[in-house]
Amino acid sequence: MSGNRGVIYQGPGEVEVTDIAYPEFELKDGPGVNPANVGRKVPHGAIVKVVATNICGSDQHMVRGRTTAPAGLVLGHEITGEVVEAGPGVEFVKEGDLVSVPFNISCGRCRNCKARRTEICLNVNPDRPGSAYGYVDMGGWVGGQAQYVLVPYADWNLLVFPDRARAMDKIMDLTMLSDIFPTGYHGCVSAGVGVGSTVYIAGAGPVGLAAAASAQLLGAAVVIVGDLNAERLAQARGFGCETIDISQGNPAELIEQLLGTPAVDCAVDAVGFEAHGTGSDAGREAPASVLNTAMDVTRAGGAIGIPGLYVTGDPGAVDDAAKEGSLSIRFGLGWAKSHAFYTGQCPVMKYHRELMMAILYEKVHIADAVNAVAIPLEDAARGYQEFDRGAAKKYVLDPNGYLGTG
């Protein structure tokens, strides 16, 4: 048995890299583990040696203290790795396989999984449909910002890369398959992005940039990215997007200056519940702002994809309603314009194989789009701090030296 180290949430604003238990084929008790999952046997699982694991904005929400995550939680749901041991119930995945791990944990057996709705699997989280590694209220599956992690239902969950050498050559792109690339793509697909579309992407963080690259991949004519962060907006312009600084006025008016009309065909919310206002309100948190803006700028009959995270418990929210996930959205406006809204986690397995092929055959350069930067696992606290300050980077942790950072 090997040792193991992982990134631990210690409390608001604090993470620490420390020794953690090496994975076993059984779910143990610990911070955030649902009592009904304690002792759950995982003969269908695989132990994965982590090649790359990324810091996500969803992790940052927890680290800021904006969720009910307990101290001691092992973080990390964006995982790429090498299988080092397969459980006795695993038939097809084998030791040595280089794999992408979808952030959604799913069983492959339930009604929702069979309908390709792996983001709301019914069997992996006793609290509610859907689960993820290292995340609050998701059943307690240990996170993957670590040297080793257990992946349940390995034959079902793992995407095996077809050629190891070719995959390692593209590993900084392929590590985005576990979450942000499919998530951004899902936001665009659910919003109806297609050839010739005009698209507004709210947010120039990694998910927003991934959504912008996805919109281009899907054939959009114009992709407009809105944010407050000048460095992140410059990153979006670097691969052909138009941008608006939402502190400079009403987004519809800024869009009109670009398109000659204040409306786009579709919009993607890549911000979520920690949104800020626009124009003179840009310095203040306004959790419904992005949703209301999306309804304002999307044409009648258009659609809005909402992969940005919204929660049912936010202890740091600006008002009591928002602390329970109740937001003052202009639903009447959306109804009047016959908008379609698509919310929730991305079902990663619906898209990841096709996006893998797009990466391997040079149809997209997602690591460049999100400005992926590899750092050692031991520098995780620095990565979280810089990301929280608005760095225009996607931090990729290198727990075992595969990426050459150590």
Coordinates of C-alpha atoms in Angstrom, one line a residue:
M1 CA 0.0 0.0 0.0
S2 CA 1.3 3.5 -0.9
G3 CA 0.9 6.7 1.0
N4 CA -1.5 9.4 -0.1
R5 CA -1.7 13.2 0.2
G6 CA -4.6 15.4 -0.5
V7 CA -6.0 19.0 -0.4
I8 CA -8.2 19.5 2.7
Y9 CA -10.8 22.2 3.3
Q10 CA -10.0 23.5 6.8
G11 CA -12.5 26.3 7.0
P12 CA -13.4 29.5 5.1
G13 CA -10.4 30.7 3.2
E14 CA -8.1 27.9 4.2
V15 CA -6.9 24.7 2.5
E16 CA -4.0 22.5 3.5
V17 CA -2.2 19.6 1.8
T18 CA -1.8 16.8 4.2
D19 CA -1.5 13.0 4.5
I20 CA -4.8 11.2 3.9
A21 CA -5.9 7.6 3.8
Y22 CA -5.0 5.5 0.8
P23 CA -8.2 4.4 -1.0
E24 CA -9.9 1.1 -0.2
F25 CA -12.7 -0.6 -1.9
E26 CA -15.1 0.5 0.8
L27 CA -16.4 4.0 1.7
K28 CA -15.2 5.0 5.1
D29 CA -16.7 7.5 7.6
G30 CA -15.3 11.0 7.5
P31 CA -16.2 14.7 6.9
G32 CA -19.2 15.0 4.7
V33 CA -19.8 11.2 4.3
N34 CA -23.5 10.4 4.4
P35 CA -24.0 7.9 7.2
A36 CA -26.0 5.7 4.8
N37 CA -22.9 5.4 2.7
V38 CA -20.5 4.4 5.5
G39 CA -19.3 0.9 4.9
R40 CA -20.5 0.8 1.3
K41 CA -18.6 -1.9 -0.6
V42 CA -17.1 -0.9 -3.9
P43 CA -15.9 -4.1 -5.7
H44 CA -16.8 -2.4 -8.9
G45 CA -14.3 0.4 -8.3
A46 CA -10.8 1.2 -9.4
I47 CA -8.0 3.0 -7.6
V48 CA -6.6 5.7 -9.8
K49 CA -3.2 7.3 -9.4
V50 CA -3.9 11.0 -10.3
V51 CA -2.1 12.4 -13.3
A52 CA -3.9 15.8 -13.2
T53 CA -6.6 17.3 -11.0
N54 CA -7.9 20.8 -11.4
I55 CA -9.0 23.6 -9.1
C56 CA -12.6 24.4 -10.1
G57 CA -14.8 27.4 -9.4
S58 CA -17.2 25.1 -7.6
D59 CA -14.3 24.2 -5.2
Q60 CA -13.7 27.9 -4.7
H61 CA -17.3 28.4 -3.6
M62 CA -16.7 25.9 -0.7
V63 CA -13.3 27.4 0.2
R64 CA -14.8 30.9 0.4
G65 CA -17.2 29.5 3.0
R66 CA -20.2 30.0 0.7
T67 CA -21.6 26.4 1.2
T68 CA -22.3 24.1 4.1
A69 CA -19.1 22.1 3.4
P70 CA -17.6 20.6 6.6
A71 CA -14.0 21.2 7.6
G72 CA -11.8 18.2 6.8
L73 CA -13.4 17.6 3.4
V74 CA -11.0 16.3 0.8
L75 CA -11.5 18.5 -2.2
G76 CA -11.5 17.9 -5.9
H77 CA -13.8 16.5 -8.6
E78 CA -11.8 17.2 -11.8
I79 CA -9.6 14.0 -12.1
T80 CA -7.5 12.4 -14.8
G81 CA -5.3 9.5 -13.9
E82 CA -3.8 6.0 -14.3
V83 CA -5.6 2.9 -13.0
V84 CA -3.3 1.1 -10.5
E85 CA -5.8 -1.4 -9.2
A86 CA -9.1 -2.7 -10.3
G87 CA -11.7 -4.2 -7.9
P88 CA -12.8 -7.8 -8.2
G89 CA -16.0 -6.7 -10.0
V90 CA -14.3 -4.7 -12.7
E91 CA -14.3 -6.5 -16.1
F92 CA -13.0 -4.2 -18.8
V93 CA -10.9 -1.4 -17.3
K94 CA -7.4 -2.6 -16.5
E95 CA -4.3 -1.6 -14.6
G96 CA -2.2 0.9 -16.6
D97 CA -5.2 2.5 -18.4
L98 CA -5.0 6.3 -18.7
V99 CA -8.5 7.6 -17.9
S100 CA -10.7 10.6 -17.5
V101 CA -13.0 10.6 -14.5
P102 CA -16.4 12.3 -15.0
F103 CA -17.0 14.6 -12.0
N104 CA -20.6 13.1 -11.8
I105 CA -20.5 9.8 -10.0
S106 CA -23.1 7.5 -11.5
C107 CA -24.1 3.8 -11.2
G108 CA -25.0 3.0 -14.8
R109 CA -28.0 1.0 -13.6
C110 CA -30.7 3.4 -12.5
R111 CA -33.5 4.9 -14.6
N112 CA -31.7 8.2 -15.0
C113 CA -28.3 6.7 -15.9
K114 CA -30.0 4.6 -18.6
A115 CA -31.5 7.8 -20.0
R116 CA -28.0 9.4 -20.2
R117 CA -28.9 11.7 -17.2
T118 CA -25.8 10.7 -15.2
E119 CA -25.8 14.0 -13.4
I120 CA -28.8 12.8 -11.4
C121 CA -28.0 9.2 -10.7
L122 CA -30.4 7.7 -8.1
N123 CA -28.1 5.3 -6.4
V124 CA -24.9 7.0 -5.4
N125 CA -26.1 9.7 -3.0
P126 CA -28.6 8.9 -0.2
D127 CA -29.6 12.6 0.2
R128 CA -30.6 13.5 -3.4
P129 CA -30.1 12.6 -7.0
G130 CA -26.6 13.2 -8.2
S131 CA -23.1 12.9 -6.7
A132 CA -19.6 14.2 -7.2
Y133 CA -16.1 13.6 -5.6
G134 CA -15.1 15.9 -2.8
Y135 CA -18.2 18.0 -2.8
V136 CA -20.7 19.2 -0.1
D137 CA -23.9 17.2 0.1
M138 CA -22.8 14.8 -2.6
G139 CA -22.7 11.6 -0.6
G140 CA -19.2 11.8 0.8
W141 CA -17.1 10.3 -2.0
V142 CA -13.5 11.3 -1.3
G143 CA -12.1 14.1 -3.5
G144 CA -9.5 13.7 -6.1
Q145 CA -7.1 16.6 -5.4
A146 CA -4.8 13.9 -4.1
Q147 CA -2.3 11.4 -5.2
Y148 CA -4.8 8.5 -5.3
V149 CA -8.6 8.3 -5.5
L150 CA -11.2 5.6 -5.6
V151 CA -13.6 5.6 -8.6
P152 CA -16.8 3.5 -8.2
Y153 CA -18.5 1.7 -11.0
A154 CA -15.2 1.9 -12.9
D155 CA -16.3 0.1 -16.1
W156 CA -19.1 2.5 -16.4
N157 CA -17.6 5.8 -15.3
L158 CA -14.1 5.8 -16.7
L159 CA -13.3 7.1 -20.2
V160 CA -10.1 5.2 -21.3
F161 CA -7.8 7.2 -23.6
P162 CA -7.1 5.0 -26.7
D163 CA -3.4 5.8 -27.0
R164 CA -1.3 6.5 -23.9
A165 CA 1.6 8.4 -25.7
R166 CA -0.8 10.5 -27.7
A167 CA -2.9 11.2 -24.6
M168 CA 0.1 12.3 -22.5
D169 CA 1.0 14.7 -25.3
K170 CA -2.4 16.3 -25.0
I171 CA -2.9 15.8 -21.3
M172 CA -3.4 19.5 -20.4
D173 CA -6.3 19.5 -22.8
L174 CA -7.6 16.1 -21.9
T175 CA -7.7 17.0 -18.2
M176 CA -10.5 19.4 -19.0
L177 CA -12.8 16.5 -20.0
S178 CA -13.6 15.7 -16.4
D179 CA -15.7 18.8 -16.0
I180 CA -15.3 22.3 -17.4
F181 CA -15.1 21.4 -21.1
P182 CA -18.2 19.2 -21.1
T183 CA -19.9 21.7 -18.7
G184 CA -19.3 24.6 -21.0
Y185 CA -20.3 22.6 -24.0
H186 CA -23.5 21.4 -22.3
G187 CA -24.4 25.0 -21.5
C188 CA -24.1 25.8 -25.2
V189 CA -25.9 22.7 -26.4
S190 CA -28.8 23.3 -24.0
A191 CA -29.0 26.9 -25.1
G192 CA -29.3 25.8 -28.7
V193 CA -26.0 27.2 -30.0
G194 CA -25.5 26.2 -33.7
V195 CA -24.0 27.4 -37.0
G196 CA -24.5 31.1 -37.3
S197 CA -25.7 31.7 -33.7
T198 CA -25.0 34.9 -31.8
V199 CA -24.2 33.9 -28.2
Y200 CA -23.7 35.7 -24.9
I201 CA -21.5 34.0 -22.3
A202 CA -21.8 35.4 -18.8
G203 CA -18.5 35.0 -17.1
A204 CA -14.9 34.7 -18.3
G205 CA -13.7 32.3 -15.7
P206 CA -12.6 28.8 -16.8
V207 CA -16.2 27.5 -17.4
G208 CA -17.1 30.6 -19.3
L209 CA -14.0 30.4 -21.4
A210 CA -14.7 26.7 -22.0
A211 CA -18.3 27.6 -23.0
A212 CA -17.0 30.3 -25.4
A213 CA -14.6 27.7 -27.0
S214 CA -17.5 25.3 -27.2
A215 CA -19.7 27.8 -28.9
Q216 CA -17.0 28.3 -31.6
L217 CA -16.7 24.5 -32.0
L218 CA -20.5 24.4 -32.5
G219 CA -20.3 27.0 -35.3
A220 CA -21.4 30.2 -33.6
A221 CA -21.0 33.3 -35.7
V222 CA -20.3 35.7 -32.8
V223 CA -19.4 34.8 -29.2
I224 CA -19.7 37.7 -26.7
V225 CA -18.2 37.1 -23.2
G226 CA -19.2 39.4 -20.4
D227 CA -17.2 39.9 -17.2
L228 CA -15.7 42.5 -14.8
N229 CA -12.2 41.1 -14.9
A230 CA -10.0 42.8 -17.5
E231 CA -7.4 40.0 -17.6
R232 CA -10.0 37.3 -18.1
L233 CA -11.7 39.4 -20.8
A234 CA -8.4 39.7 -22.6
Q235 CA -8.0 35.9 -22.4
A236 CA -11.4 35.6 -24.2
R237 CA -10.4 38.0 -26.9
G238 CA -7.2 36.0 -27.4
F239 CA -9.1 33.2 -29.1
G240 CA -11.5 35.3 -31.1
C241 CA -14.3 36.3 -28.8
E242 CA -15.9 39.7 -28.5
T243 CA -16.1 41.0 -25.0
I244 CA -18.1 43.4 -22.8
D245 CA -17.1 44.9 -19.5
I246 CA -20.4 44.7 -17.6
S247 CA -19.2 47.5 -15.2
Q248 CA -19.4 49.9 -18.1
G249 CA -23.2 49.8 -18.6
N250 CA -26.3 47.8 -19.4
P251 CA -25.2 44.6 -21.1
A252 CA -28.0 44.8 -23.7
E253 CA -26.7 48.3 -24.7
L254 CA -23.1 47.0 -24.8
I255 CA -24.2 44.1 -27.0
E256 CA -26.1 46.4 -29.3
Q257 CA -22.9 48.3 -29.9
L258 CA -21.3 45.1 -31.2
L259 CA -24.2 43.5 -33.1
G260 CA -26.5 46.4 -34.0
T261 CA -29.2 44.8 -31.9
P262 CA -29.5 44.4 -28.1
A263 CA -30.5 40.7 -28.5
V264 CA -28.5 37.5 -29.0
D265 CA -29.9 34.1 -30.1
C266 CA -28.9 32.3 -26.9
A267 CA -27.1 32.8 -23.6
V268 CA -25.1 30.8 -21.2
D269 CA -24.8 31.5 -17.4
A270 CA -21.3 30.4 -16.4
V271 CA -21.3 32.5 -13.2
G272 CA -23.9 31.1 -10.8
F273 CA -24.9 32.3 -7.4
E274 CA -22.0 34.6 -6.5
A275 CA -22.9 36.9 -9.3
H276 CA -22.4 40.7 -9.2
G277 CA -24.5 43.4 -10.6
T278 CA -23.9 45.4 -13.8
G279 CA -23.1 49.0 -14.5
S280 CA -23.1 51.1 -11.3
D281 CA -24.0 48.0 -9.3
A282 CA -21.1 46.0 -10.6
G283 CA -19.3 46.2 -7.2
R284 CA -22.2 44.6 -5.3
E285 CA -23.2 41.0 -5.1
A286 CA -26.5 40.4 -6.8
P287 CA -27.2 36.6 -7.1
A288 CA -30.0 36.9 -9.6
S289 CA -28.1 39.4 -11.8
V290 CA -26.9 37.0 -14.5
L291 CA -30.2 35.2 -14.9
N292 CA -32.0 38.5 -15.3
T293 CA -29.4 39.8 -17.7
A294 CA -29.7 36.6 -19.7
M295 CA -33.4 37.0 -20.0
D296 CA -33.0 40.6 -21.0
V297 CA -30.5 40.0 -23.8
T298 CA -31.8 36.7 -25.2
R299 CA -34.2 37.1 -28.1
A300 CA -37.9 36.0 -27.9
G301 CA -38.0 32.3 -28.4
G302 CA -34.3 31.8 -27.5
A303 CA -32.9 29.5 -24.8
I304 CA -30.6 30.0 -21.8
G305 CA -28.2 27.3 -20.6
I306 CA -27.4 27.5 -16.9
P307 CA -24.3 25.4 -16.0
G308 CA -23.3 28.0 -13.4
L309 CA -23.7 26.7 -9.9
Y310 CA -26.7 27.5 -7.7
V311 CA -27.0 26.1 -4.2
T312 CA -29.7 25.4 -1.6
G313 CA -27.6 26.6 1.3
D314 CA -25.3 29.7 1.2
P315 CA -24.4 31.0 4.6
G316 CA -22.6 34.0 3.1
A317 CA -25.5 35.2 1.0
V318 CA -26.6 38.8 0.8
D319 CA -30.1 38.2 2.2
D320 CA -32.1 35.5 4.0
A321 CA -33.9 34.4 0.9
A322 CA -30.6 33.9 -1.0
K323 CA -29.2 31.9 1.9
E324 CA -31.8 29.2 0.9
G325 CA -31.3 29.6 -2.8
S326 CA -34.4 31.8 -3.4
L327 CA -33.5 34.5 -5.9
S328 CA -35.5 37.5 -7.3
I329 CA -35.5 36.5 -10.9
R330 CA -37.7 38.2 -13.5
F331 CA -39.5 35.0 -14.4
G332 CA -42.3 36.9 -15.9
L333 CA -39.9 38.4 -18.5
G334 CA -38.7 34.9 -19.4
W335 CA -42.2 33.7 -19.7
A336 CA -43.3 36.6 -21.9
K337 CA -40.3 36.0 -24.2
S338 CA -41.0 32.2 -24.4
H339 CA -37.5 31.4 -23.2
A340 CA -36.4 27.9 -22.5
F341 CA -34.2 27.4 -19.4
Y342 CA -31.9 24.5 -18.8
T343 CA -30.4 24.1 -15.4
G344 CA -28.3 21.6 -13.4
Q345 CA -25.0 19.7 -13.6
C346 CA -23.6 18.6 -16.9
P347 CA -24.0 14.9 -17.7
V348 CA -20.3 14.6 -18.6
M349 CA -20.6 11.1 -20.1
K350 CA -23.0 12.5 -22.7
Y351 CA -20.2 14.5 -24.3
H352 CA -16.8 13.5 -23.1
R353 CA -15.9 10.9 -25.8
E354 CA -16.7 13.2 -28.7
L355 CA -14.9 16.1 -27.0
M356 CA -11.9 13.8 -26.5
M357 CA -11.8 13.1 -30.2
A358 CA -12.0 16.8 -31.0
I359 CA -9.0 17.4 -28.8
L360 CA -7.0 14.4 -30.2
Y361 CA -7.6 15.5 -33.7
E362 CA -6.8 19.2 -33.2
K363 CA -10.4 20.6 -33.6
V364 CA -10.1 22.5 -30.3
H365 CA -7.3 23.7 -28.0
I366 CA -9.2 24.0 -24.7
A367 CA -6.1 24.2 -22.5
D368 CA -5.0 27.3 -24.4
A369 CA -8.5 28.8 -24.2
V370 CA -8.7 28.5 -20.4
N371 CA -5.0 29.3 -19.9
A372 CA -4.2 26.0 -18.1
V373 CA -1.2 26.2 -15.8
A374 CA 0.3 23.2 -14.0
I375 CA 1.5 23.5 -10.4
P376 CA 2.6 21.0 -7.8
L377 CA 0.0 19.5 -5.4
E378 CA 1.9 21.1 -2.5
D379 CA 1.2 24.6 -4.1
A380 CA -2.6 24.0 -4.0
A381 CA -3.2 26.8 -1.4
R382 CA -1.4 29.3 -3.6
G383 CA -3.5 28.2 -6.6
Y384 CA -6.7 28.7 -4.6
Q385 CA -5.6 32.1 -3.4
E386 CA -4.6 33.4 -6.9
F387 CA -7.7 32.0 -8.4
D388 CA -9.8 33.7 -5.8
R389 CA -8.1 37.0 -6.6
G390 CA -9.3 36.6 -10.2
A391 CA -6.2 35.1 -12.0
A392 CA -7.0 34.4 -15.6
K393 CA -5.7 30.9 -15.3
K394 CA -7.0 27.3 -14.9
Y395 CA -4.8 25.7 -12.2
V396 CA -4.0 22.1 -12.8
L397 CA -2.5 20.2 -9.8
D398 CA 0.3 17.7 -10.5
P399 CA 0.2 15.2 -7.5
N400 CA 2.6 12.6 -8.9
G401 CA 4.9 14.4 -11.2
Y402 CA 3.4 13.3 -14.5
L403 CA 3.2 17.0 -15.6
G404 CA 6.8 17.7 -14.7
T405 CA 6.2 20.4 -12.0
G406 CA 8.1 18.7 -9.3

